[in-house]
Short mmCIF file of C-alpha atoms in Angstrom, two decimals:
data_model
loop_
_atom_site.label_atom_id
_atom_site.label_comp_id
_atom_site.label_asym_id
_atom_site.label_seq_id
_atom_site.Cartn_x
_atom_site.Cartn_y
_atom_site.Cartn_z
CA MET A 83 2.74 186.63 -109.52
CA ARG A 84 4.50 188.20 -106.66
CA ILE A 85 2.68 188.48 -103.11
CA LEU A 86 3.75 190.20 -100.34
CA VAL A 87 2.03 189.05 -96.69
CA PHE A 88 2.36 190.58 -93.48
CA ALA A 89 2.53 187.87 -90.59
CA ASN A 90 3.14 190.10 -87.36
CA THR A 91 2.18 187.18 -84.90
CA PRO A 92 2.35 183.67 -84.70
CA ALA A 93 -1.79 183.43 -85.53
CA HIS A 94 -0.66 185.18 -88.75
CA VAL A 95 2.11 182.61 -89.55
CA HIS A 96 -0.66 180.10 -89.32
CA LEU A 97 -3.62 182.12 -91.07
CA TYR A 98 -1.18 182.30 -94.27
CA ARG A 99 0.94 179.18 -94.30
CA HIS A 100 -1.12 177.02 -96.20
CA THR A 101 -2.04 179.71 -98.61
CA VAL A 102 1.91 180.42 -99.15
CA ASP A 103 2.64 176.95 -99.65
CA ARG A 104 -0.26 176.88 -102.46
CA LEU A 105 0.86 179.93 -103.81
CA GLU A 106 4.69 178.85 -104.33
CA ASP A 107 3.82 175.19 -105.80
CA ALA A 108 1.87 177.18 -108.53
CA GLY A 109 4.83 179.15 -109.33
CA HIS A 110 4.17 182.51 -107.74
CA ASP A 111 6.76 184.34 -105.75
CA VAL A 112 5.74 185.08 -102.02
CA ARG A 113 7.41 187.30 -99.80
CA VAL A 114 6.35 187.51 -95.99
CA LEU A 115 7.04 190.37 -94.20
CA THR A 116 7.24 189.94 -89.96
CA ARG A 117 8.64 191.27 -86.99
CA GLU A 118 10.51 189.36 -83.88
CA TYR A 119 7.42 189.11 -81.61
CA ALA A 120 7.32 185.82 -79.43
CA CYS A 121 7.37 182.76 -81.43
CA THR A 122 6.73 184.30 -84.88
CA THR A 123 9.86 183.80 -86.58
CA ASP A 124 10.18 180.39 -85.10
CA LEU A 125 7.19 179.37 -86.67
CA LEU A 126 7.98 180.72 -89.99
CA GLU A 127 11.46 178.93 -90.06
CA PHE A 128 9.64 175.77 -88.73
CA PHE A 129 7.00 175.95 -91.79
CA ASP A 130 9.83 177.01 -94.46
CA MET A 131 8.23 180.30 -95.56
CA PRO A 132 10.35 183.14 -97.47
CA TYR A 133 10.27 185.98 -94.88
CA ARG A 134 12.06 189.02 -94.01
CA VAL A 135 12.33 190.64 -90.53
CA TYR A 136 11.23 194.75 -90.51
CA GLY A 137 11.43 195.36 -86.80
CA GLY A 138 10.52 193.92 -83.44
CA HIS A 139 7.83 193.92 -80.89
CA GLY A 140 7.82 192.90 -76.90
CA THR A 141 5.83 191.05 -74.66
CA ASP A 142 5.55 193.91 -72.01
CA ARG A 143 2.68 196.34 -71.77
CA TYR A 144 2.53 198.74 -74.61
CA SER A 145 1.16 202.70 -74.69
CA LYS A 146 0.28 204.13 -77.63
CA LEU A 147 2.93 206.64 -78.00
CA ARG A 148 5.52 203.73 -77.81
CA PHE A 149 3.50 201.99 -80.54
CA ALA A 150 3.60 205.30 -82.58
CA ARG A 151 7.58 205.72 -81.63
CA GLU A 152 7.81 201.74 -82.95
CA LEU A 153 5.80 202.12 -85.79
CA GLY A 154 7.72 205.12 -87.26
CA GLY A 155 11.00 203.28 -87.63
CA GLN A 156 9.51 200.27 -88.93
CA VAL A 157 7.67 201.93 -91.97
CA VAL A 158 11.20 202.75 -93.43
CA THR A 159 12.30 199.34 -93.82
CA ILE A 160 8.70 197.97 -95.00
CA GLY A 161 8.85 200.55 -97.40
CA ARG A 162 12.22 199.46 -98.92
CA GLU A 163 11.36 195.84 -98.75
CA ALA A 164 8.03 196.71 -100.39
CA ARG A 165 9.63 198.87 -102.94
CA ARG A 166 12.23 196.17 -103.95
CA PHE A 167 9.70 193.19 -104.11
CA ASP A 168 7.12 195.39 -106.24
CA PRO A 169 4.15 193.01 -105.42
CA ASP A 170 1.08 192.54 -107.61
CA VAL A 171 -1.27 191.91 -104.59
CA ILE A 172 -0.58 192.47 -100.70
CA PHE A 173 -2.40 190.28 -97.56
CA GLY A 174 -2.14 191.93 -93.95
CA ARG A 175 -4.01 194.18 -91.69
CA GLY A 176 -3.59 197.41 -89.99
CA PRO A 177 -1.47 200.08 -90.76
CA TYR A 178 1.60 197.81 -92.18
CA ALA A 179 -0.20 196.51 -95.22
CA ALA A 180 -2.14 199.95 -95.78
CA TYR A 181 1.13 201.70 -96.02
CA ALA A 182 2.77 199.14 -98.24
CA GLY A 183 0.04 199.44 -100.58
CA THR A 184 0.12 202.74 -100.79
CA LEU A 185 3.64 203.24 -101.14
CA THR A 186 3.82 200.86 -104.02
CA ARG A 187 0.35 201.35 -105.79
CA THR A 188 -0.43 197.65 -105.05
CA PRO A 189 -4.38 196.00 -104.20
CA VAL A 190 -4.32 195.39 -100.87
CA VAL A 191 -6.46 192.50 -98.94
CA LEU A 192 -6.99 192.49 -95.40
CA VAL A 193 -8.33 189.54 -93.30
CA LEU A 194 -9.57 190.72 -90.08
CA ASP A 195 -11.81 189.36 -87.10
CA ASP A 196 -13.74 191.14 -84.53
CA GLU A 197 -11.14 192.87 -82.49
CA PRO A 198 -11.78 195.41 -80.03
CA GLY A 199 -10.56 199.19 -80.64
CA ASP A 200 -11.05 201.20 -83.96
CA PHE A 201 -7.21 201.84 -84.59
CA ASN A 202 -6.52 198.78 -87.30
CA TYR A 203 -9.81 199.50 -89.13
CA ALA A 204 -9.53 203.36 -89.23
CA VAL A 205 -5.94 203.44 -90.80
CA SER A 206 -6.51 200.37 -93.13
CA ARG A 207 -10.11 200.53 -94.27
CA PRO A 208 -9.80 203.47 -96.80
CA PHE A 209 -6.73 201.95 -98.39
CA ALA A 210 -7.92 198.25 -98.74
CA ASP A 211 -9.18 196.62 -102.17
CA CYS A 212 -10.98 194.01 -101.11
CA ILE A 213 -11.46 193.19 -96.69
CA LEU A 214 -12.59 189.61 -95.58
CA SER A 215 -13.84 188.75 -92.32
CA PRO A 216 -16.07 185.95 -90.61
CA ALA A 217 -19.69 186.40 -91.16
CA VAL A 218 -20.18 186.83 -87.24
CA THR A 219 -17.88 190.15 -87.51
CA ARG A 220 -20.07 192.79 -86.32
CA ARG A 221 -18.57 195.73 -88.11
CA ASP A 222 -19.47 197.15 -91.58
CA LEU A 223 -16.37 198.42 -93.08
CA GLY A 224 -17.79 199.47 -96.23
CA ASP A 225 -18.18 198.27 -100.40
CA ALA A 226 -15.34 196.43 -99.99
CA HIS A 227 -16.13 194.33 -97.21
CA TYR A 228 -16.93 190.32 -97.90
CA THR A 229 -17.79 188.05 -95.18
CA PHE A 230 -17.77 184.06 -95.24
CA GLU A 231 -19.04 181.61 -93.00
CA GLY A 232 -16.41 180.51 -90.46
CA PHE A 233 -13.16 182.08 -88.88
CA LYS A 234 -9.80 182.98 -89.85
CA GLU A 235 -8.39 180.06 -88.07
CA CYS A 236 -10.22 178.03 -90.64
CA ALA A 237 -7.38 178.76 -92.83
CA TYR A 238 -5.66 175.96 -90.76
CA LEU A 239 -8.02 173.81 -88.38
CA HIS A 240 -10.49 173.57 -91.37
CA PRO A 241 -11.24 169.89 -91.46
CA ASP A 242 -9.89 169.39 -95.14
CA VAL A 243 -6.49 170.99 -93.75
CA PHE A 244 -5.81 170.04 -90.64
CA GLU A 245 -4.35 166.69 -89.53
CA ARG A 246 -3.60 165.96 -86.00
CA ASP A 247 -0.49 164.36 -84.99
CA GLU A 248 -1.21 162.12 -82.18
CA GLY A 249 2.19 161.40 -81.05
CA VAL A 250 2.08 165.02 -79.39
CA ARG A 251 1.64 162.94 -76.02
CA GLU A 252 4.85 161.17 -76.42
CA TYR A 253 6.15 164.52 -77.16
CA LEU A 254 4.39 165.68 -73.58
CA GLY A 255 5.63 162.68 -71.89
CA VAL A 256 1.83 161.82 -71.01
CA ASP A 257 0.30 158.68 -71.10
CA PRO A 258 -2.32 157.65 -73.85
CA ASP A 259 -5.06 157.88 -71.67
CA GLU A 260 -3.83 160.49 -69.27
CA PRO A 261 -5.91 163.81 -69.04
CA TYR A 262 -4.58 167.14 -69.22
CA VAL A 263 -5.24 170.73 -69.44
CA LEU A 264 -3.73 173.29 -71.26
CA VAL A 265 -3.67 176.80 -69.21
CA ARG A 266 -2.99 179.70 -71.48
CA PHE A 267 -2.16 183.03 -69.96
CA ASN A 268 -2.20 186.22 -71.94
CA ALA A 269 0.58 188.51 -71.86
CA LEU A 270 -1.83 191.54 -73.11
CA ASP A 271 0.96 193.23 -74.70
CA ALA A 272 -1.21 194.37 -77.90
CA LEU A 273 -2.13 197.94 -78.28
CA HIS A 274 -5.73 197.03 -78.01
CA ASP A 275 -4.94 195.39 -74.73
CA ALA A 276 -3.25 198.09 -72.95
CA THR A 277 -5.80 198.63 -70.44
CA LEU A 278 -7.14 195.03 -69.74
CA GLU A 279 -6.12 192.58 -67.09
CA GLY A 280 -7.13 188.75 -66.95
CA PHE A 281 -6.22 186.13 -64.18
CA LYS A 282 -4.43 187.86 -61.43
CA PRO A 283 -1.11 186.25 -60.28
CA GLU A 284 -3.15 184.98 -57.35
CA GLN A 285 -5.91 183.22 -59.62
CA ARG A 286 -3.21 181.79 -61.78
CA ARG A 287 -1.46 179.90 -58.88
CA ASP A 288 -5.05 178.84 -57.63
CA LEU A 289 -6.50 177.61 -61.00
CA ILE A 290 -3.51 175.44 -61.43
CA GLU A 291 -3.36 173.97 -58.12
CA ARG A 292 -7.24 172.95 -58.49
CA LEU A 293 -7.11 171.80 -61.86
CA SER A 294 -4.09 169.42 -60.99
CA GLU A 295 -6.15 167.42 -58.66
CA HIS A 296 -7.90 166.27 -62.05
CA ALA A 297 -5.40 166.29 -64.59
CA THR A 298 -1.84 167.00 -65.70
CA VAL A 299 -1.41 170.71 -66.28
CA PHE A 300 0.90 172.37 -68.88
CA VAL A 301 0.86 175.89 -68.66
CA SER A 302 1.50 178.51 -71.95
CA ASP A 303 2.51 181.92 -70.20
CA GLU A 304 2.91 184.46 -73.26
CA GLY A 305 4.63 187.18 -71.19
CA ASP A 306 7.04 184.15 -69.76
CA ASP A 307 7.20 185.88 -66.62
CA MET A 308 5.73 183.09 -64.10
CA ASP A 309 7.88 180.92 -61.88
CA LEU A 310 6.15 177.40 -61.75
CA ASP A 311 8.87 175.61 -59.61
CA ASP A 312 6.41 175.27 -56.59
CA LEU A 313 3.28 174.73 -58.64
CA PRO A 314 2.21 170.97 -59.31
CA ALA A 315 1.97 172.17 -63.52
CA ARG A 316 4.44 172.02 -66.07
CA SER A 317 5.51 174.57 -68.34
CA TYR A 318 4.48 173.77 -72.05
CA ASP A 319 7.82 173.72 -73.62
CA LEU A 320 7.13 171.96 -77.33
CA HIS A 321 7.73 173.98 -80.42
CA PRO A 322 5.23 176.54 -80.81
CA ALA A 323 4.06 174.64 -84.21
CA LEU A 324 2.75 171.42 -82.41
CA ILE A 325 0.43 173.41 -80.14
CA HIS A 326 -2.68 172.93 -81.81
CA ASP A 327 -1.91 169.19 -81.91
CA ALA A 328 -1.38 169.44 -78.17
CA MET A 329 -5.06 171.37 -78.06
CA ALA A 330 -6.92 168.65 -80.16
CA GLU A 331 -5.52 165.99 -77.53
CA ALA A 332 -6.04 167.89 -74.26
CA SER A 333 -9.24 167.52 -72.29
CA LEU A 334 -9.58 171.20 -71.36
CA LEU A 335 -8.35 174.51 -72.41
CA VAL A 336 -8.61 177.32 -70.14
CA ALA A 337 -7.37 181.14 -70.96
CA ASP A 338 -7.62 184.58 -70.75
CA THR A 339 -7.01 185.10 -74.52
CA GLY A 340 -9.18 184.59 -77.33
CA THR A 341 -7.50 183.45 -80.37
CA MET A 342 -5.97 179.92 -78.55
CA ALA A 343 -9.74 179.58 -76.90
CA THR A 344 -11.33 179.63 -80.42
CA GLU A 345 -8.50 177.50 -82.05
CA ALA A 346 -9.58 174.82 -78.95
CA ALA A 347 -12.87 175.42 -79.88
CA LEU A 348 -12.79 174.37 -83.41
CA LEU A 349 -10.58 171.50 -82.64
CA GLY A 350 -13.71 170.10 -80.21
CA THR A 351 -11.93 170.57 -77.08
CA PRO A 352 -13.89 172.51 -74.27
CA ALA A 353 -12.53 175.78 -74.65
CA PHE A 354 -13.17 178.29 -71.59
CA ARG A 355 -12.38 181.86 -71.59
CA TYR A 356 -11.84 184.19 -68.69
CA ARG A 357 -12.84 187.71 -69.72
CA GLY A 358 -11.31 189.45 -66.91
CA THR A 359 -11.64 193.40 -67.53
CA ASP A 360 -12.43 192.69 -71.18
CA ASP A 361 -15.99 193.54 -71.74
CA HIS A 362 -15.74 193.72 -75.57
CA GLU A 363 -18.62 191.39 -77.10
CA TYR A 364 -16.44 189.24 -79.98
CA GLY A 365 -18.96 187.83 -82.88
CA GLU A 366 -16.66 184.86 -83.35
CA PHE A 367 -16.97 183.61 -79.65
CA GLN A 368 -20.82 184.46 -79.18
CA GLU A 369 -20.95 182.06 -82.25
CA LEU A 370 -18.82 179.47 -80.64
CA GLU A 371 -20.95 179.87 -77.28
CA ARG A 372 -24.08 179.28 -79.55
CA ALA A 373 -22.67 176.00 -81.25
CA GLY A 374 -21.90 174.73 -77.54
CA LEU A 375 -17.96 174.63 -78.29
CA ALA A 376 -16.64 177.16 -76.13
CA GLU A 377 -17.96 179.44 -72.69
CA GLN A 378 -16.64 182.54 -71.35
CA PHE A 379 -16.88 184.04 -67.94
CA ASP A 380 -16.80 187.12 -66.27
CA GLU A 381 -15.93 185.81 -62.54
CA TYR A 382 -13.01 183.68 -61.99
CA GLU A 383 -14.90 181.50 -59.10
CA ALA A 384 -17.14 180.45 -62.47
CA VAL A 385 -14.43 179.72 -64.65
CA LEU A 386 -13.05 177.53 -61.88
CA GLU A 387 -15.94 175.64 -61.24
CA ARG A 388 -17.26 174.80 -64.69
CA SER A 389 -13.44 173.67 -65.56
CA LEU A 390 -13.93 171.01 -62.74
CA GLU A 391 -17.12 170.20 -63.78
CA VAL A 392 -15.84 169.15 -67.32
CA LEU A 393 -12.73 167.45 -66.00
CA THR A 394 -14.80 165.27 -63.75
CA ASP A 395 -17.61 164.45 -66.42
CA ASP A 396 -16.44 161.13 -68.58
CA ASP A 397 -18.84 161.76 -71.46
CA ALA A 398 -17.21 165.58 -72.16
CA ALA A 399 -15.00 164.86 -74.54
CA ALA A 400 -17.18 162.97 -76.86
CA ARG A 401 -19.86 165.52 -76.45
CA TRP A 402 -17.69 168.25 -77.77
CA GLN A 403 -16.30 166.21 -80.61
CA ARG A 404 -19.97 165.23 -81.80
CA ARG A 405 -20.68 169.41 -81.72
CA ARG A 406 -17.41 170.05 -83.39
CA GLU A 407 -18.09 167.42 -86.18
CA ALA A 408 -21.90 168.89 -86.88
CA TYR A 409 -20.63 172.34 -87.15
CA VAL A 410 -17.34 172.76 -88.81
CA ALA A 411 -18.58 170.67 -91.62
CA ASP A 412 -20.20 173.54 -93.48
CA LEU A 413 -17.57 176.08 -92.71
CA VAL A 414 -15.52 177.52 -95.37
CA ASN A 415 -11.82 176.35 -96.19
CA LEU A 416 -10.53 180.03 -95.74
CA SER A 417 -6.85 178.73 -97.30
CA ASP A 418 -8.99 178.02 -100.73
CA LEU A 419 -10.58 181.26 -100.63
CA LEU A 420 -7.36 183.34 -99.79
CA VAL A 421 -5.46 181.51 -102.67
CA GLU A 422 -8.09 182.21 -105.08
CA VAL A 423 -8.21 185.85 -103.99
CA ALA A 424 -4.45 186.20 -104.48
CA GLU A 425 -4.47 185.10 -107.87
CA SER A 426 -7.38 187.63 -108.89
CA ARG A 427 -5.08 190.31 -107.25
CA GLY A 428 -7.94 191.12 -104.70
CA ALA A 429 -10.65 191.65 -107.25
CA VAL A 430 -13.69 189.77 -106.00
CA ASP A 431 -15.25 190.19 -109.81
CA GLY A 432 -11.99 187.81 -110.68
CA LEU A 433 -12.88 184.81 -108.35
CA SER A 434 -14.94 182.17 -109.63
CA SER A 435 -18.70 181.79 -109.38
CA SER A 436 -18.64 178.88 -106.65
CA THR A 437 -16.14 181.14 -104.65
CA ARG A 438 -17.97 184.73 -105.20
CA GLY A 439 -21.00 182.51 -103.89
CA SER A 440 -19.28 181.74 -100.69
CA LEU A 441 -19.04 185.40 -100.03
CA GLN A 442 -21.68 187.90 -98.62
CA ALA A 443 -21.13 191.51 -99.38
CA LYS A 444 -21.47 192.97 -95.92
CA GLY A 445 -24.65 194.83 -95.48
CA ARG A 446 -25.81 194.57 -99.09
CA GLU A 447 -27.29 191.74 -101.44
CA GLN A 448 -25.13 188.55 -102.40
CA PRO A 449 -22.51 189.65 -105.14
CA GLN A 450 -23.91 188.77 -108.68
CA LEU A 451 -22.69 185.48 -110.02
#
């Protein structure tokens, strides 16, 4: 079989990397189509994934007009690559996978989460043969929509998949018992982030200064526009492939972005997300809050106060790990599911009975076994 995968962001690379490895090991031909964005191609190189670049995407603020122009130039390359590869099934999300599937008359599998905005859903849903999303997703995307117990991050952070590299402390230059915090600042450059604001510049500085009184602070600045020279913090400069190992060893993650906060929560690290002006209710975060693994805040002072409280709580790390172990044990290993869906060419009826039993038809009864 020939499987085409769209990996447009670093998170997409992690989502599919174990699936791609296993499909290649099984003798299938896999091609990843990607764009130059942040560290996406660095991760593809690190994990030795077979990829082709179809375009680029900056980390500055995007308008809908600019996005439309960018997309218009990229569809030509996507179409050429898709026709040459002639896939049997396509994985992705949004207009990229939808267009490639329509052009090549190939089944399309969308792996979605509870993102804000309607654009990705509107342009891709009519062309999808199978839509997979976490059970906590609040949208009903029609008859092809199936949900699973877990998160898209379970493709690479499920306990059956993830093994932390404890050597990450040595790479970071911190002692075995030295507490450290990861602070993540979002570039807010995606189309659905165009009108949002996270931490303000003065809040960023204050947050770093206050946290540094209790722990070593590492800053991951997606926009790469923050000067740390006069601040008590270090830039997180390890290879991006090691970020989950660094999260797993951290005492706390504070962010104004969703993906890394979700990842930290699933690793059992206290994960605090500052919402800023983002008033969208994410089903994934509501579930992680219910499990006591993540917390969201509307006010800057609240996230700061709670962060300092956790950093001075000697039992916090053990408490979060107990919650994590109890919660993730029953979640679906998403890589197992994606491999089987690929080999069935996106047909749920072609899955094994046990795999079909792990899926719920959104808004309908359980699929027949």
